PDB file of C-alpha atoms in Angstrom:
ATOM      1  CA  UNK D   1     -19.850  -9.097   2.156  1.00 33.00           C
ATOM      2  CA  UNK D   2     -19.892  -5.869   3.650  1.00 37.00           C
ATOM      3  CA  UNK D   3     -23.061  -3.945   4.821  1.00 34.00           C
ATOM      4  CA  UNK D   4     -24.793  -1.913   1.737  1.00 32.00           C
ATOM      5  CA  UNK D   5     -24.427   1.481   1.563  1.00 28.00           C
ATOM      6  CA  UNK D   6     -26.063   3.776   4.009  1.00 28.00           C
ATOM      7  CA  UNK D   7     -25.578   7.380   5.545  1.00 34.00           C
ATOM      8  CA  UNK D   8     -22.378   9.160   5.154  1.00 38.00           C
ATOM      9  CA  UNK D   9     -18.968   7.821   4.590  1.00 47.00           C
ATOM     10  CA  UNK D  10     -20.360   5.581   1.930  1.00 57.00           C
ATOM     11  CA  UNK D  11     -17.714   4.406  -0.370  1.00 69.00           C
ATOM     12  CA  UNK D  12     -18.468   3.576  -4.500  1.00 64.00           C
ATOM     13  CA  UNK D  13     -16.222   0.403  -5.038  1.00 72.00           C
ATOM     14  CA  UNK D  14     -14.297  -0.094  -8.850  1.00 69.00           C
ATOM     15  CA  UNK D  15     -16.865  -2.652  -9.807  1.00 77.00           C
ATOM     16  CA  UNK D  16     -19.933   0.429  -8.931  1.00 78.00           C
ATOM     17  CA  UNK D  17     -20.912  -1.890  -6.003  1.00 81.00           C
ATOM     18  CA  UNK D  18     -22.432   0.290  -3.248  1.00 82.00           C
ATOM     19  CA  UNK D  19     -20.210  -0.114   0.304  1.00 82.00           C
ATOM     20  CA  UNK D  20     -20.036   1.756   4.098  1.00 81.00           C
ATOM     21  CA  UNK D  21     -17.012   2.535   4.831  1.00 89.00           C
ATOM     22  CA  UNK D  22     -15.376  -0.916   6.644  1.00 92.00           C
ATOM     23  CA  UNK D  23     -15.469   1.230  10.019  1.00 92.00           C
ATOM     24  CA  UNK D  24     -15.976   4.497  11.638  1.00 93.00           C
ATOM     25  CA  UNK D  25     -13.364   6.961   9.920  1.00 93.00           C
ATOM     26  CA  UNK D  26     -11.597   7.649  13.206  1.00 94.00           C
ATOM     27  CA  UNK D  27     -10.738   3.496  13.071  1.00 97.00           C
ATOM     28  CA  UNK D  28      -9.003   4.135   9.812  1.00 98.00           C
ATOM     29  CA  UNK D  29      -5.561   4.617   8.249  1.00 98.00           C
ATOM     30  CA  UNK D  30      -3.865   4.615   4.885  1.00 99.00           C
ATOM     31  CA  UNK D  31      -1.040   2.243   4.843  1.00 99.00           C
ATOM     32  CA  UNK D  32       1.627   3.197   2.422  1.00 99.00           C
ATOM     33  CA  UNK D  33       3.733   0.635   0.922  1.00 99.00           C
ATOM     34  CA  UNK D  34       7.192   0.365  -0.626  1.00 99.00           C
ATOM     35  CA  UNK D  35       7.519   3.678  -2.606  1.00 99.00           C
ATOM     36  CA  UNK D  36      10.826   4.094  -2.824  1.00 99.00           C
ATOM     37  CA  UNK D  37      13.112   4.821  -5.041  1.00 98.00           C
ATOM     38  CA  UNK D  38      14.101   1.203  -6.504  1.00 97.00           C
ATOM     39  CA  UNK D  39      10.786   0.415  -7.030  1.00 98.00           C
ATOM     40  CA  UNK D  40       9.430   3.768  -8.070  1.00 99.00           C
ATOM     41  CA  UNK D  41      12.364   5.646  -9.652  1.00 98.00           C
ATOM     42  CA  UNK D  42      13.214   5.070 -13.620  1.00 98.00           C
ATOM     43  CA  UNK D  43      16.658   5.501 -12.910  1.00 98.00           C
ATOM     44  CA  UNK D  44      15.964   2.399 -11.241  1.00 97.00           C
ATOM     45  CA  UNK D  45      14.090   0.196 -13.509  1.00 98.00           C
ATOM     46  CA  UNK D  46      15.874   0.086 -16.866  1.00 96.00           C
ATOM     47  CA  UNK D  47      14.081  -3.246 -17.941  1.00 95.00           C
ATOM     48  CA  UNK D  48      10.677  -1.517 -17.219  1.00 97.00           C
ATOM     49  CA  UNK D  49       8.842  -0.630 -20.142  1.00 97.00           C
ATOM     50  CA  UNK D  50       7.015   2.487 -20.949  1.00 98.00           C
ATOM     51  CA  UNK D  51       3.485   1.634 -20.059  1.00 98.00           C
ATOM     52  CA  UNK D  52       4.818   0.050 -16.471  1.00 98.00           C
ATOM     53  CA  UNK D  53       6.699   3.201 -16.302  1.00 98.00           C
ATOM     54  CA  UNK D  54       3.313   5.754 -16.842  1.00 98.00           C
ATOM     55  CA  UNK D  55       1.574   3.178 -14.362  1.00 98.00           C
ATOM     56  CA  UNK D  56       4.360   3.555 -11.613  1.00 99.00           C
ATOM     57  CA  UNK D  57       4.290   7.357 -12.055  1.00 99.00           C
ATOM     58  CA  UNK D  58       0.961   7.730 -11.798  1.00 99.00           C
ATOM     59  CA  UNK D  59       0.356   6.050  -9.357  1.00 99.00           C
ATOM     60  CA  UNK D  60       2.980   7.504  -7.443  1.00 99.00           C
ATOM     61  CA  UNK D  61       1.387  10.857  -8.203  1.00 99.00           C
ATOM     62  CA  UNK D  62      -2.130   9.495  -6.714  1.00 99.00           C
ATOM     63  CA  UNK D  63      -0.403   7.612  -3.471  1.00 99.00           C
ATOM     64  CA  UNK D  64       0.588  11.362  -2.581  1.00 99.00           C
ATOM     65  CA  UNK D  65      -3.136  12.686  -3.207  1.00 99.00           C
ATOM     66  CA  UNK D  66      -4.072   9.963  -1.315  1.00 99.00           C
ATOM     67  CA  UNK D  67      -1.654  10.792   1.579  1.00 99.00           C
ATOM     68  CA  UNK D  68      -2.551  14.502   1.317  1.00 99.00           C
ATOM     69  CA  UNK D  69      -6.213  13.759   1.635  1.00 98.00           C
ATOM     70  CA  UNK D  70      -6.246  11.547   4.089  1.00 98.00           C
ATOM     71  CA  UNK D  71      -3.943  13.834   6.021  1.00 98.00           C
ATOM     72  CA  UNK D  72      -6.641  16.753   5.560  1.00 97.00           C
ATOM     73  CA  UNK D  73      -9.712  14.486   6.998  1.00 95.00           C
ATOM     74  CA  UNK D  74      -7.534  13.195  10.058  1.00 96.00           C
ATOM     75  CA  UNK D  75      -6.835   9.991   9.086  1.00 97.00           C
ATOM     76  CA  UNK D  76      -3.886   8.100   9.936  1.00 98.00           C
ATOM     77  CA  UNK D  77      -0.701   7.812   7.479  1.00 99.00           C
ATOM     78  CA  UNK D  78       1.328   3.777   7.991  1.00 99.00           C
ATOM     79  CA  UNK D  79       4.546   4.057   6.012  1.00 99.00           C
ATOM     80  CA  UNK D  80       5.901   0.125   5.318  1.00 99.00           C
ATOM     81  CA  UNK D  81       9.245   0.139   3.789  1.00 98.00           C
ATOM     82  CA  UNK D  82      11.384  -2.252   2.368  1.00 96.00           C
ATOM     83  CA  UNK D  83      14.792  -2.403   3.605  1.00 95.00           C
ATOM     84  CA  UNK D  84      17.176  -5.453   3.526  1.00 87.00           C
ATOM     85  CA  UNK D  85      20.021  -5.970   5.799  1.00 83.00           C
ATOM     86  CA  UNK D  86      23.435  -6.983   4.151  1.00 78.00           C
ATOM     87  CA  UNK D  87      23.953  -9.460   6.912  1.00 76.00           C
ATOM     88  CA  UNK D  88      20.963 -11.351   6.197  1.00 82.00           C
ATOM     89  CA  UNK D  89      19.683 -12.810   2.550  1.00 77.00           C
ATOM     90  CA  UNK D  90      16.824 -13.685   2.171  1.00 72.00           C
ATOM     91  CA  UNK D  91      17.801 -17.345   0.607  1.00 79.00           C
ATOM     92  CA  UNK D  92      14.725 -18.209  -0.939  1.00 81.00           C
ATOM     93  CA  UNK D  93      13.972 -15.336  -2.937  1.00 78.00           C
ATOM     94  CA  UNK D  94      17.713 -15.639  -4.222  1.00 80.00           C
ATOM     95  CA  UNK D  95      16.791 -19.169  -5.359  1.00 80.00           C
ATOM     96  CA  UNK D  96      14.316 -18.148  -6.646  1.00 76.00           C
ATOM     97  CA  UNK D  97      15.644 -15.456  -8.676  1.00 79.00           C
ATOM     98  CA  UNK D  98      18.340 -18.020  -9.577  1.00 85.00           C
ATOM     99  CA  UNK D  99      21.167 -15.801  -8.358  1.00 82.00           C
ATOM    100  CA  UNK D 100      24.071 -18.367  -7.653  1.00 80.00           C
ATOM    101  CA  UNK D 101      24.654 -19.450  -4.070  1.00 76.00           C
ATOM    102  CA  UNK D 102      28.277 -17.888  -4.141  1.00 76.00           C
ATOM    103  CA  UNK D 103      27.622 -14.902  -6.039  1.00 73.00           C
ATOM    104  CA  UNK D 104      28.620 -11.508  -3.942  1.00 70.00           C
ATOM    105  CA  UNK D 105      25.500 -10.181  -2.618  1.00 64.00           C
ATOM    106  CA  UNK D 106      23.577  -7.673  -2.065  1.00 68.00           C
ATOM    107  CA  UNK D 107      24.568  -6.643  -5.452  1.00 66.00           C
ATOM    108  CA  UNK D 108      24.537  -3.440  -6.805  1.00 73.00           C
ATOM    109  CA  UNK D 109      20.455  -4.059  -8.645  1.00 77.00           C
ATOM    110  CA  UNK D 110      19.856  -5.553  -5.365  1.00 77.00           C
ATOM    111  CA  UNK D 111      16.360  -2.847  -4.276  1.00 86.00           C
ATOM    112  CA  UNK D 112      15.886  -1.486  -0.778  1.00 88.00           C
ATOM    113  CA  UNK D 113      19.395  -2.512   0.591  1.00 91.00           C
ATOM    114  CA  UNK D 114      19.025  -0.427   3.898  1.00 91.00           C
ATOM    115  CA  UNK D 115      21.412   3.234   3.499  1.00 94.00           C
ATOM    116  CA  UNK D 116      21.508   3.048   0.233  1.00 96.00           C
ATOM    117  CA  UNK D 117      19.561   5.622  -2.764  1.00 97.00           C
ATOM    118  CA  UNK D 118      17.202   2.653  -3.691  1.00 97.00           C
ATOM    119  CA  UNK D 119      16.177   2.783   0.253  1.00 97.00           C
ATOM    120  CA  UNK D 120      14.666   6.234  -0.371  1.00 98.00           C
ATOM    121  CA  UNK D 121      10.983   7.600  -0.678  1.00 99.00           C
ATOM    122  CA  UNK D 122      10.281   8.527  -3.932  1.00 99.00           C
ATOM    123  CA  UNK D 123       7.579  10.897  -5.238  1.00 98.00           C
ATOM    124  CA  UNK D 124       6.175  11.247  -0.764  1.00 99.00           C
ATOM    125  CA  UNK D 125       7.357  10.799   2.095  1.00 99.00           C
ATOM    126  CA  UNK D 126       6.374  10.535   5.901  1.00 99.00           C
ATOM    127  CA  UNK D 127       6.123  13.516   7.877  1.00 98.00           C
ATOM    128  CA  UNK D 128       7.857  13.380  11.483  1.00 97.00           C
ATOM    129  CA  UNK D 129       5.021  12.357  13.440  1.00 96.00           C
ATOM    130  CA  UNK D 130       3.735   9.461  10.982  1.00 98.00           C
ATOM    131  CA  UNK D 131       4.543   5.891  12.050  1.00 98.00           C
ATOM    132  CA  UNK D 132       6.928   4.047   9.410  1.00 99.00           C
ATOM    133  CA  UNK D 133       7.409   0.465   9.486  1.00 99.00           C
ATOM    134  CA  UNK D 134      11.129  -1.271   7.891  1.00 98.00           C
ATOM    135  CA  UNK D 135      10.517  -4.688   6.217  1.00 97.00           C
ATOM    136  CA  UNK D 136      12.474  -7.298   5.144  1.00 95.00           C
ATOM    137  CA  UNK D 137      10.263  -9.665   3.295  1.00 95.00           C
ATOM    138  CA  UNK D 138       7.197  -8.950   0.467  1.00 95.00           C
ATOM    139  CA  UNK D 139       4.668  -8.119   3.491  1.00 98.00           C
ATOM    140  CA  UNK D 140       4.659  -5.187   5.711  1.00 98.00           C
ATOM    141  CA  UNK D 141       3.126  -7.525   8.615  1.00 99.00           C
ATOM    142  CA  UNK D 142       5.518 -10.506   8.321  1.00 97.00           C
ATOM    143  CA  UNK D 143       8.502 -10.088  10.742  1.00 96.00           C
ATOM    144  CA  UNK D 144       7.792  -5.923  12.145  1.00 98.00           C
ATOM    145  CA  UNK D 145       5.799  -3.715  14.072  1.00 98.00           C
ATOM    146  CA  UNK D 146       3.221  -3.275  12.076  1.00 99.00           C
ATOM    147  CA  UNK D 147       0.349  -5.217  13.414  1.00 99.00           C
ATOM    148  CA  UNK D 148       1.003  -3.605  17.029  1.00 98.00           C
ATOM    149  CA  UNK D 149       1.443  -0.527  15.730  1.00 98.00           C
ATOM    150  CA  UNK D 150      -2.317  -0.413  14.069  1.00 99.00           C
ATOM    151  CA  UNK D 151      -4.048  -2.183  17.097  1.00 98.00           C
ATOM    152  CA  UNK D 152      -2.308   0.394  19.417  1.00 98.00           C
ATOM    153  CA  UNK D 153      -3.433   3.052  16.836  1.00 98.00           C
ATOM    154  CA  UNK D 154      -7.419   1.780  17.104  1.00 98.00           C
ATOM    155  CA  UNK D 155      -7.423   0.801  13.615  1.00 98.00           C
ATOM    156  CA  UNK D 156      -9.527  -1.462  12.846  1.00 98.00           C
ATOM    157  CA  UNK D 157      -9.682  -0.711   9.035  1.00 98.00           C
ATOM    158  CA  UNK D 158      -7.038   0.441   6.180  1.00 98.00           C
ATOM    159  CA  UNK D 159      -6.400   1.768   2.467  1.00 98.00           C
ATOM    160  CA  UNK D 160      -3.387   0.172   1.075  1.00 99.00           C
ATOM    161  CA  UNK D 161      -1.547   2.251  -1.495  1.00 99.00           C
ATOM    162  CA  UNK D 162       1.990   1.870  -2.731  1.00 99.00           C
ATOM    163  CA  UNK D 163       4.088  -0.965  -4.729  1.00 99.00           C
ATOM    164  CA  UNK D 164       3.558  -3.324  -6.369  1.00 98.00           C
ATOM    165  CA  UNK D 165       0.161  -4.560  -6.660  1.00 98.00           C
ATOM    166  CA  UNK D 166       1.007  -8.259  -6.897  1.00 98.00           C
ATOM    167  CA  UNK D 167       3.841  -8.206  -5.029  1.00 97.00           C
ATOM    168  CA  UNK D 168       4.384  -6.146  -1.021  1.00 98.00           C
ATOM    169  CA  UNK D 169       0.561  -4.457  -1.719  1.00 99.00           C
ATOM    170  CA  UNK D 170      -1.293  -7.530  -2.300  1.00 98.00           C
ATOM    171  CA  UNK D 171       0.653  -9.053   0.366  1.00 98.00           C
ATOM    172  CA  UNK D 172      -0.065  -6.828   2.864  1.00 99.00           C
ATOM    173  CA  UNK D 173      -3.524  -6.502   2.227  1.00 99.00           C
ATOM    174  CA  UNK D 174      -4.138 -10.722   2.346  1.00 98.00           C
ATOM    175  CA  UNK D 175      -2.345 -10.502   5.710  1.00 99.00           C
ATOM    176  CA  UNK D 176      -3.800  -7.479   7.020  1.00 99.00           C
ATOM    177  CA  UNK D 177      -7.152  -9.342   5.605  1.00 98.00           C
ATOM    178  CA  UNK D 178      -6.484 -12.258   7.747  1.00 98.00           C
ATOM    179  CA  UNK D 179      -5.593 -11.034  10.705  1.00 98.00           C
ATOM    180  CA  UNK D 180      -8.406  -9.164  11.224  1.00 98.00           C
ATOM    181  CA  UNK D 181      -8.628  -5.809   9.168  1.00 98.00           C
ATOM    182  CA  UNK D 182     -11.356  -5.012   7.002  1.00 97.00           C
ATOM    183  CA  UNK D 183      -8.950  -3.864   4.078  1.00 97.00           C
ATOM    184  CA  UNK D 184      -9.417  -2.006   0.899  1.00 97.00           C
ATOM    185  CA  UNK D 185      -6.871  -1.535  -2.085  1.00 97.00           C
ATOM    186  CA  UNK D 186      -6.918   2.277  -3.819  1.00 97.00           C
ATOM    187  CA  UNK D 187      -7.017   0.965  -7.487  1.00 96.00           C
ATOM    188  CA  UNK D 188      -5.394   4.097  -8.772  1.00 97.00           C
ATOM    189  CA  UNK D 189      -2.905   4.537  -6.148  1.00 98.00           C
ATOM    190  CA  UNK D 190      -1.081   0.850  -6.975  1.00 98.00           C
ATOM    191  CA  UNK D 191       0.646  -0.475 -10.284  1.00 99.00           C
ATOM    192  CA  UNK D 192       2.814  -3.210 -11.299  1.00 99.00           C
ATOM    193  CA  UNK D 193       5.367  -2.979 -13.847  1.00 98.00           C
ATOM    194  CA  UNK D 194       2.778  -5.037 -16.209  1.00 98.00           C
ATOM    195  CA  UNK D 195      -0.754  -2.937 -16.283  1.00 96.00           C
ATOM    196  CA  UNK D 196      -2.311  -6.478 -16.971  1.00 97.00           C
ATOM    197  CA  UNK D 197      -0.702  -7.967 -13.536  1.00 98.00           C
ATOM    198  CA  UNK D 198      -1.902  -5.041 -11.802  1.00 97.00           C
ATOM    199  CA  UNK D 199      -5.981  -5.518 -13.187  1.00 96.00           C
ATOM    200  CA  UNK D 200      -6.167  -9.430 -12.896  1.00 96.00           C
ATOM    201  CA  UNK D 201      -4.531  -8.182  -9.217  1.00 96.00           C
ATOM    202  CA  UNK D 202      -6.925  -6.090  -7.970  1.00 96.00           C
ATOM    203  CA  UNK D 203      -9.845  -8.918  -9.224  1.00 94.00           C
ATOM    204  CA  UNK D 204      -8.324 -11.506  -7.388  1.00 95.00           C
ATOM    205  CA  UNK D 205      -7.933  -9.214  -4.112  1.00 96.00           C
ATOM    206  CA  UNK D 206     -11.747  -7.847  -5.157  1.00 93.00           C
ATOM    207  CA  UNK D 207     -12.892 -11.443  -4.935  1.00 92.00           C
ATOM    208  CA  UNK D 208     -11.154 -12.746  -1.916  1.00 95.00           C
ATOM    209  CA  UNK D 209      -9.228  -9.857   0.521  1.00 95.00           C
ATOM    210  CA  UNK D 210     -10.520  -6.323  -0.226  1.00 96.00           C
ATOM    211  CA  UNK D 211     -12.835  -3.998  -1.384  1.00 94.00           C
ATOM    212  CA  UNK D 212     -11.145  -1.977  -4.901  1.00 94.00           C
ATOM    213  CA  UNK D 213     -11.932   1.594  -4.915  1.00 94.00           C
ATOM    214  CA  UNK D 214     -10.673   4.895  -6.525  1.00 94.00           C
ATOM    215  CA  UNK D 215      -8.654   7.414  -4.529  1.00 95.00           C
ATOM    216  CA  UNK D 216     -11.431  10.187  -5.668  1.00 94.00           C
ATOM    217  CA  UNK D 217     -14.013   7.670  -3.838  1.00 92.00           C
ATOM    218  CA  UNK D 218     -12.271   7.303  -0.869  1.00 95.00           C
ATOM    219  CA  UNK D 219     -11.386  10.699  -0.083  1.00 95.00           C
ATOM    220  CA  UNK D 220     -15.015  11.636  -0.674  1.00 93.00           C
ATOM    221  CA  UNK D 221     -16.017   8.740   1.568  1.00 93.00           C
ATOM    222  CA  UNK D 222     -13.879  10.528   4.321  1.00 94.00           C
ATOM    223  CA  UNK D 223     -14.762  13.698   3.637  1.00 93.00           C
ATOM    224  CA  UNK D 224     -18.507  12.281   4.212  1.00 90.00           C
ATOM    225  CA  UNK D 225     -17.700  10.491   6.800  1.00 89.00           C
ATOM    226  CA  UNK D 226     -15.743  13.251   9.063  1.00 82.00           C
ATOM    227  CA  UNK D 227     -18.402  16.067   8.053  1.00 74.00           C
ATOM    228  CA  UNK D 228     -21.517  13.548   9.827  1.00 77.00           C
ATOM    229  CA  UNK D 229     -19.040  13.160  12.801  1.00 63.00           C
ATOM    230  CA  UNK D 230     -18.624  16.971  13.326  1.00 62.00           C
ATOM    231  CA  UNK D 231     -22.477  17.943  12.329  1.00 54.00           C
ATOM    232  CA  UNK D 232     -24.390  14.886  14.116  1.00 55.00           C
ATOM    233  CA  UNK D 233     -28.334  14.568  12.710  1.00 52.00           C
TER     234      UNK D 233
END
């Protein structure tokens, strides 16, 4: 368990529990994951009902609060995307998914095929200068960049944000978790396409991998945090 809350940069957790911050602010970064457009889009998700739908948006509409925020107080944006290459299926989430072994793929509900719309951002993007990570499997650590990138970044710590919760989120954050990063999961800035996936989620991940907070609390922990940095006691 992490050290109880003292000083500035303290951080309320979902559950009211009193935290630090997992590291100094400047050690930090918001990783942003799979918001795109076939995850994220209702064009996209005709078999998503309307309470997954309000959960996608808004959480959509808090990743980019998040991102703006975080962008304010100086703290690192990760973009992780999915993006699947033609020439390569991944076999056993086709089995899975029970799509036949000489059925013509990607087809066209296939998401995140790489160049195509369900590829895109949707609802924020990256600016230029912020790193962005391609993917191929659930987690953003499993097969790219993305562990260098943070360890050549300093960051020690991060906020994961994005899509879904159960799914590339909560895999990113057990493998950030394990490799090393102190990890915590903006509860408002995540949803799965069933609200009750996304809260039994976030108690698992509360239990085991990360601290759950709200993105109001974490943007006032950095605000906290970057205000005792510029005006030492």
């Amino acid at each position: 368990m992490s050290e109880p809350l003292v000083g500035p940069g303290g951080l309320v957790a979902a559950d009211g529990s009193a935290w630090a911050l997992p590291g100094p602010v400047e050690q930090g970064a918001v990783v942003v994951i799979d918001v795109q457009r076939s995850f994220a889009d209702p064009a996209f998700l005709p078999w998503v009902g309307a309470a997954g739908l309000e959960a996608v948006a808004a959480a959509v509409a808090t990743t980019a609060r998040l991102v703006a925020g975080a962008r304010e107080q100086g703290v690192p944006v990760v973009w992780v995307a999915l993006e699947q290459d033609p020439s390569e299926p991944w076999d056993t989430s086709l089995w899975l998914r029970r799509v036949p072994a000489d059925a013509v793929w990607p087809g066209a509900d296939e998401p995140c095929v790489a160049g195509t719309p369900g590829a895109q951002w949707f609802g924020v993007a990256p600016e230029p200068a912020e790193t962005v990570v391609r993917k191929t499997r659930y987690s953003g650590f499993v097969g790219t960049t993305l562990a260098t990138e943070l360890q050549a970044a300093g960051v020690t710590w991060f906020v994961a944000a994005g899509l879904t919760t159960e799914c590339c989120v909560g895999s990113t954050v057990w493998d950030g978790f394990q490799r090393g990063w102190r990890t915590v999961v903006a509860s408002d800035a995540t949803a799965a396409y069933d609200p009750d996936v996304h809260t039994t989620t976030l108690r698992v991940l509360a239990e085991n991998a990360a601290v759950v907070a709200t993105t109001d609390a974490l943007l006032d922990a950095f605000a906290a945090a970057r205000h005792a940095v510029a005006v030492p006691a």
